[in-house]
Short mmCIF file of C-alpha atoms in Angstrom, two decimals:
data_model
loop_
_atom_site.label_atom_id
_atom_site.label_comp_id
_atom_site.label_asym_id
_atom_site.label_seq_id
_atom_site.Cartn_x
_atom_site.Cartn_y
_atom_site.Cartn_z
CA MET A 1 -243.04 -38.97 -58.84
CA SER A 2 -241.85 -35.61 -57.28
CA GLN A 3 -242.06 -36.14 -53.31
CA ILE A 4 -243.58 -33.38 -51.76
CA THR A 5 -245.24 -32.88 -48.48
CA PRO A 6 -248.79 -31.90 -48.09
CA THR A 7 -247.99 -28.25 -46.92
CA SER A 8 -245.64 -27.86 -49.58
CA ASP A 9 -248.27 -29.06 -52.58
CA ARG A 10 -250.93 -26.83 -51.30
CA ARG A 11 -248.63 -23.90 -51.55
CA ALA A 12 -247.91 -24.96 -54.89
CA ARG A 13 -250.96 -25.63 -56.10
CA HIS A 14 -252.00 -21.96 -54.54
CA VAL A 15 -249.27 -20.40 -56.52
CA ALA A 16 -250.31 -21.95 -60.02
CA ALA A 17 -253.90 -21.02 -59.11
CA LEU A 18 -252.86 -17.47 -58.54
CA GLY A 19 -250.42 -17.63 -61.72
CA PHE A 20 -253.69 -18.37 -63.86
CA PHE A 21 -255.60 -16.07 -62.44
CA LEU A 22 -252.87 -13.23 -62.84
CA GLN A 23 -252.46 -14.70 -66.40
CA LEU A 24 -255.87 -14.49 -67.20
CA VAL A 25 -256.57 -11.18 -65.83
CA SER A 26 -253.71 -9.78 -67.82
CA PHE A 27 -254.58 -11.19 -71.05
CA GLY A 28 -258.25 -10.03 -70.48
CA GLY A 29 -257.42 -6.10 -69.62
CA MET A 30 -254.41 -6.12 -72.63
CA LEU A 31 -257.18 -7.33 -74.92
CA ALA A 32 -259.79 -5.34 -74.04
CA LEU A 33 -257.30 -2.04 -74.20
CA GLY A 34 -255.93 -3.37 -77.29
CA ILE A 35 -259.71 -3.33 -79.09
CA TRP A 36 -259.95 0.26 -77.27
CA SER A 37 -257.15 1.85 -78.36
CA LYS A 38 -256.99 0.01 -81.87
CA SER A 39 -253.10 -0.75 -81.10
CA ASP A 40 -251.56 -3.83 -83.27
CA ALA A 41 -248.59 -3.82 -80.80
CA ILE A 42 -251.19 -4.40 -77.59
CA ILE A 43 -253.25 -6.64 -79.65
CA ALA A 44 -250.13 -8.65 -80.27
CA LEU A 45 -249.12 -8.79 -76.47
CA ALA A 46 -252.41 -9.84 -75.64
CA ARG A 47 -251.94 -13.03 -77.61
CA TRP A 48 -248.88 -13.62 -76.03
CA MET A 49 -250.55 -13.66 -72.67
CA CYS A 50 -253.52 -15.54 -74.20
CA ALA A 51 -250.89 -18.23 -75.16
CA ALA A 52 -249.56 -18.73 -71.72
CA ILE A 53 -252.92 -19.67 -70.37
CA PRO A 54 -252.76 -23.11 -70.85
CA VAL A 55 -249.32 -23.37 -69.27
CA TRP A 56 -250.77 -22.05 -65.94
CA ALA A 57 -254.03 -24.57 -66.05
CA VAL A 58 -251.78 -27.72 -66.74
CA VAL A 59 -249.31 -26.79 -64.06
CA TYR A 60 -252.19 -26.23 -61.48
CA LEU A 61 -253.79 -29.63 -62.88
CA VAL A 62 -250.11 -31.49 -62.48
CA PHE A 63 -249.38 -30.20 -58.95
CA LYS A 64 -253.42 -30.93 -57.82
CA GLN A 65 -252.76 -34.58 -59.07
CA LEU A 66 -249.52 -34.90 -57.33
CA GLY A 67 -251.65 -34.02 -54.04
CA ARG A 68 -253.71 -36.93 -54.82
CA VAL A 69 -250.79 -39.24 -55.67
CA SER A 70 -249.36 -38.31 -52.12
CA ALA A 71 -252.72 -38.65 -50.36
CA GLU A 72 -252.96 -42.29 -52.28
CA GLU A 73 -249.31 -43.16 -51.02
CA LEU A 74 -250.01 -42.30 -47.49
CA GLU A 75 -253.34 -44.10 -47.46
CA THR A 76 -251.23 -47.49 -49.31
CA ALA A 77 -248.48 -46.84 -46.44
CA GLU A 78 -251.28 -47.26 -43.56
CA LEU A 79 -253.00 -50.25 -45.12
CA ARG A 80 -249.39 -51.85 -45.53
CA ARG A 81 -248.66 -51.21 -41.81
CA ALA A 82 -252.06 -52.41 -41.03
CA ARG A 83 -251.82 -55.66 -42.65
CA GLU A 84 -248.40 -56.34 -41.41
CA ALA A 85 -249.65 -55.87 -37.83
CA GLY A 86 -252.89 -58.09 -38.58
CA ALA A 87 -255.12 -55.07 -37.98
CA ALA A 88 -256.20 -55.40 -41.73
CA ASP A 89 -257.38 -58.06 -43.92
CA SER A 90 -257.47 -57.18 -47.54
CA ILE A 91 -258.07 -59.61 -50.75
CA PHE A 92 -255.86 -56.85 -52.64
CA GLU A 93 -252.38 -56.37 -52.96
CA VAL A 94 -251.67 -53.10 -51.71
CA ASP A 95 -248.80 -52.43 -54.13
CA ASP A 96 -250.90 -53.72 -57.21
CA GLU A 97 -250.37 -50.88 -59.90
CA ALA A 98 -253.60 -51.74 -61.08
CA LEU A 99 -255.17 -50.03 -57.68
CA LEU A 100 -252.90 -47.06 -57.84
CA LEU A 101 -255.24 -45.09 -59.63
CA GLU A 102 -254.00 -41.43 -58.91
CA ARG A 103 -250.55 -42.70 -59.95
CA ASN A 104 -251.70 -43.95 -63.43
CA ARG A 105 -253.49 -40.32 -64.03
CA LEU A 106 -250.49 -38.91 -63.23
CA ARG A 107 -248.58 -41.14 -65.35
CA TRP A 108 -251.22 -40.35 -68.27
CA MET A 109 -251.13 -36.36 -67.63
CA VAL A 110 -247.22 -36.55 -67.72
CA LYS A 111 -247.31 -38.93 -71.10
CA TRP A 112 -250.01 -37.01 -72.93
CA MET A 113 -251.19 -33.73 -71.40
CA LEU A 114 -247.72 -32.08 -70.92
CA PRO A 115 -246.98 -32.72 -74.39
CA GLY A 116 -250.34 -31.75 -75.98
CA THR A 117 -249.94 -28.29 -73.78
CA THR A 118 -246.42 -28.04 -75.80
CA VAL A 119 -248.32 -28.55 -79.41
CA LEU A 120 -251.18 -25.97 -78.10
CA VAL A 121 -249.00 -23.21 -76.93
CA ALA A 122 -246.96 -23.87 -80.03
CA ALA A 123 -249.51 -23.68 -82.62
CA MET A 124 -251.10 -20.43 -80.91
CA LEU A 125 -247.85 -18.93 -80.89
CA ILE A 126 -246.90 -19.85 -84.66
CA ILE A 127 -250.45 -19.95 -86.48
CA GLY A 128 -252.13 -17.08 -84.76
CA GLN A 129 -249.08 -14.80 -86.13
CA PHE A 130 -249.98 -16.28 -89.72
CA LEU A 131 -253.76 -15.28 -89.39
CA PHE A 132 -253.43 -12.34 -87.64
CA TRP A 133 -250.56 -10.41 -89.23
CA ARG A 134 -249.58 -9.41 -92.84
CA TRP A 135 -246.13 -10.33 -93.09
CA THR A 136 -244.91 -7.18 -95.08
CA LEU A 137 -242.15 -5.27 -92.69
CA GLY A 138 -241.92 -2.44 -94.74
CA GLN A 139 -245.17 -1.37 -93.20
CA ALA A 140 -243.56 -1.44 -89.94
CA TRP A 141 -242.54 2.22 -90.89
CA ASP A 142 -245.54 3.52 -92.09
CA PRO A 143 -247.95 4.14 -89.08
CA VAL A 144 -251.01 5.40 -91.50
CA ALA A 145 -250.98 2.65 -94.02
CA GLY A 146 -249.00 -0.02 -91.70
CA VAL A 147 -249.56 -1.34 -88.41
CA ARG A 148 -252.24 0.36 -86.36
CA HIS A 149 -251.02 2.65 -82.99
CA THR A 150 -252.90 4.32 -80.49
CA ASP A 151 -254.08 7.82 -80.39
CA ASN A 152 -253.50 7.96 -76.69
CA PRO A 153 -250.21 6.92 -75.66
CA THR A 154 -249.67 8.08 -72.11
CA LEU A 155 -252.82 7.02 -70.94
CA VAL A 156 -252.34 3.18 -72.14
CA MET A 157 -248.69 3.60 -71.46
CA TRP A 158 -249.65 3.79 -67.32
CA PHE A 159 -251.93 0.72 -68.08
CA VAL A 160 -249.00 -1.37 -69.82
CA VAL A 161 -246.41 -0.39 -67.40
CA GLY A 162 -248.95 -1.72 -64.28
CA VAL A 163 -249.55 -4.95 -65.93
CA GLY A 164 -245.39 -5.50 -66.66
CA PHE A 165 -245.01 -4.50 -63.17
CA PHE A 166 -247.25 -7.26 -61.44
CA SER A 167 -246.13 -9.69 -64.08
CA PHE A 168 -242.58 -9.17 -63.20
CA LEU A 169 -243.15 -9.76 -59.33
CA GLY A 170 -245.07 -12.82 -60.43
CA ALA A 171 -242.54 -13.98 -62.55
CA HIS A 172 -239.55 -13.49 -59.92
CA TYR A 173 -241.79 -15.28 -57.34
CA CYS A 174 -242.25 -18.12 -59.39
CA VAL A 175 -238.79 -18.31 -60.67
CA VAL A 176 -237.26 -18.33 -57.23
CA LEU A 177 -239.73 -20.62 -56.09
CA SER A 178 -239.18 -23.09 -58.72
CA ARG A 179 -235.69 -23.48 -57.65
CA ILE A 180 -236.97 -26.03 -54.93
CA PRO A 181 -237.29 -29.42 -56.62
CA SER A 182 -240.62 -30.11 -55.71
CA PHE A 183 -241.67 -26.19 -57.11
CA ARG A 184 -239.78 -27.09 -60.48
CA LEU A 185 -243.35 -27.21 -62.51
CA LEU A 186 -243.72 -23.33 -61.57
CA HIS A 187 -240.37 -22.36 -63.84
CA ALA A 188 -242.41 -22.60 -66.97
CA GLY A 189 -245.17 -20.32 -65.76
CA GLY A 190 -242.94 -17.94 -64.32
CA SER A 191 -240.78 -17.74 -67.70
CA PHE A 192 -243.92 -16.91 -69.60
CA MET A 193 -244.79 -14.22 -67.20
CA ALA A 194 -241.10 -12.86 -67.44
CA GLY A 195 -242.00 -12.69 -71.07
CA ASN A 196 -244.95 -10.55 -70.13
CA ALA A 197 -243.12 -8.28 -68.48
CA VAL A 198 -240.18 -7.62 -70.94
CA PHE A 199 -242.85 -7.13 -73.54
CA CYS A 200 -244.52 -4.63 -71.62
CA LEU A 201 -241.63 -2.63 -71.15
CA THR A 202 -240.49 -2.41 -74.50
CA LEU A 203 -244.08 -1.82 -75.40
CA ALA A 204 -244.04 0.96 -72.46
CA ILE A 205 -240.72 2.71 -73.90
CA ALA A 206 -242.48 2.77 -77.47
CA LEU A 207 -245.17 4.39 -76.20
CA GLY A 208 -243.29 6.89 -74.27
CA ALA A 209 -241.45 8.11 -77.26
CA GLY A 210 -244.59 7.79 -79.65
CA SER A 211 -244.98 11.26 -79.61
CA ASN A 212 -241.53 11.69 -81.15
CA ILE A 213 -240.82 8.70 -83.24
CA ALA A 214 -243.98 7.84 -85.07
CA TRP A 215 -242.61 4.26 -85.99
CA ALA A 216 -241.56 3.20 -82.42
CA GLU A 217 -244.98 1.76 -81.52
CA PRO A 218 -245.77 -0.31 -85.08
CA LEU A 219 -242.03 -1.21 -84.90
CA VAL A 220 -242.61 -2.86 -81.27
CA ALA A 221 -245.60 -4.80 -82.83
CA TYR A 222 -243.48 -6.35 -85.45
CA VAL A 223 -240.87 -6.86 -82.61
CA ILE A 224 -243.22 -9.04 -80.51
CA ARG A 225 -244.81 -10.79 -83.30
CA VAL A 226 -241.47 -12.14 -84.55
CA ALA A 227 -240.52 -13.19 -80.86
CA LEU A 228 -243.66 -14.81 -80.96
CA VAL A 229 -242.71 -16.94 -83.87
CA PHE A 230 -239.54 -17.90 -82.32
CA VAL A 231 -240.76 -19.11 -79.04
CA GLY A 232 -243.05 -21.42 -80.88
CA ILE A 233 -240.69 -22.60 -83.03
CA GLU A 234 -238.57 -23.44 -80.05
CA LEU A 235 -241.37 -24.99 -78.42
CA ALA A 236 -242.26 -27.32 -81.67
CA VAL A 237 -238.27 -28.05 -81.32
CA ASN A 238 -238.46 -29.11 -77.87
CA PHE A 239 -241.58 -31.24 -78.71
CA VAL A 240 -239.72 -33.35 -81.10
CA LEU A 241 -236.62 -33.75 -78.81
CA ASP A 242 -238.56 -34.71 -75.76
CA PHE A 243 -239.21 -38.19 -77.48
CA TYR A 244 -235.34 -38.94 -77.17
CA ARG A 245 -234.72 -37.57 -73.87
CA PRO A 246 -233.66 -40.57 -71.40
CA ARG A 247 -236.97 -40.87 -68.62
CA THR A 248 -236.18 -41.47 -64.86
CA ALA A 249 -238.82 -43.56 -63.52
CA GLY A 250 -241.21 -42.00 -60.65
CA VAL A 251 -239.92 -38.45 -61.92
CA VAL A 252 -242.27 -35.88 -63.47
CA PRO A 253 -239.85 -34.58 -66.23
CA ARG A 254 -239.22 -30.88 -67.35
CA PRO A 255 -242.28 -30.21 -69.63
CA SER A 256 -241.18 -29.60 -73.31
CA PHE A 257 -243.17 -26.11 -73.04
CA ASP A 258 -241.04 -24.58 -70.44
CA SER A 259 -239.28 -22.62 -72.88
CA ARG A 260 -235.11 -22.28 -72.24
CA ILE A 261 -235.35 -18.93 -74.29
CA LEU A 262 -237.62 -17.47 -71.75
CA ALA A 263 -235.35 -18.92 -69.09
CA LEU A 264 -232.54 -16.53 -69.92
CA ILE A 265 -235.05 -13.93 -69.44
CA ALA A 266 -236.23 -14.74 -66.43
CA ASP A 267 -233.26 -16.00 -64.70
CA PRO A 268 -230.44 -13.62 -66.37
CA GLY A 269 -228.02 -14.69 -63.05
CA GLY A 270 -228.16 -18.43 -64.18
CA ILE A 271 -227.59 -17.89 -67.74
CA ALA A 272 -224.72 -20.59 -67.73
CA LYS A 273 -226.98 -22.68 -65.68
CA SER A 274 -229.37 -22.93 -68.14
CA ILE A 275 -227.04 -23.54 -71.08
CA ALA A 276 -225.67 -26.47 -68.45
CA GLU A 277 -229.30 -27.58 -68.23
CA THR A 278 -229.60 -27.48 -72.14
CA LEU A 279 -227.16 -29.91 -72.87
CA ASN A 280 -227.64 -32.01 -69.78
CA TYR A 281 -231.10 -32.12 -70.99
CA GLN A 282 -230.07 -33.68 -74.52
CA PHE A 283 -227.43 -35.79 -73.54
CA GLY A 284 -229.39 -37.32 -70.74
CA PHE A 285 -226.01 -36.90 -68.11
CA GLU A 286 -223.95 -34.00 -66.86
CA VAL A 287 -221.58 -32.60 -69.09
#
């Protein structure tokens, strides 16, 4: 398992909880704004933010379980020392795998919950677009008969800018923190939050130009929707390739819902490193 101290475990868990809360509030605010403004672009952005909520939830649960595993290992070590010193007499072996309940629960989460979250997020990104989007690209250029757009672009723009700004701060903090090995899981949530910031910036530019370019906002709606589909396909491919990835005993692997495409956005200074990590991920050794 990932070895972390109780202090760092609490910090990682708190950051994950904060990321979940920020993502949930961003989704709720964007959904309400999209319904009020009747903007398909904002609704598409809200669907993206909704898909990231399960990512943050499972990251929090894994960090919480890692904390329990750490506590269990400390308790097991104390019992072992006490038995060796003759101060404790137990009929059970302290190293019996069947008794290490928290470690077994973590293994179950790694085996089933992480891949299951990938399937859920990929389905939300891909299937959601077919359910809520009429796939006619020509409508993007017709703001009347095609995609709906807001009648208050300036007012809506400032709200979008605010959400994008806080998403950028959260994404940068999580991505930087994830460079510490024990905080590695935060990278997945930080990458999705970086997607929030990029989409908000793109939409804000379109809203600002909406008074002069009528098709800017509808076109951005299609760009966001297509991007959601591409990320969903990437996660589906990651899920399949994850079956062939070599495993290291005692280590929580990089989850398949940690998008490599979003990693290029979240950490632009490490594009070459991201490519190298992708190759290493597929081949199972340092290329």
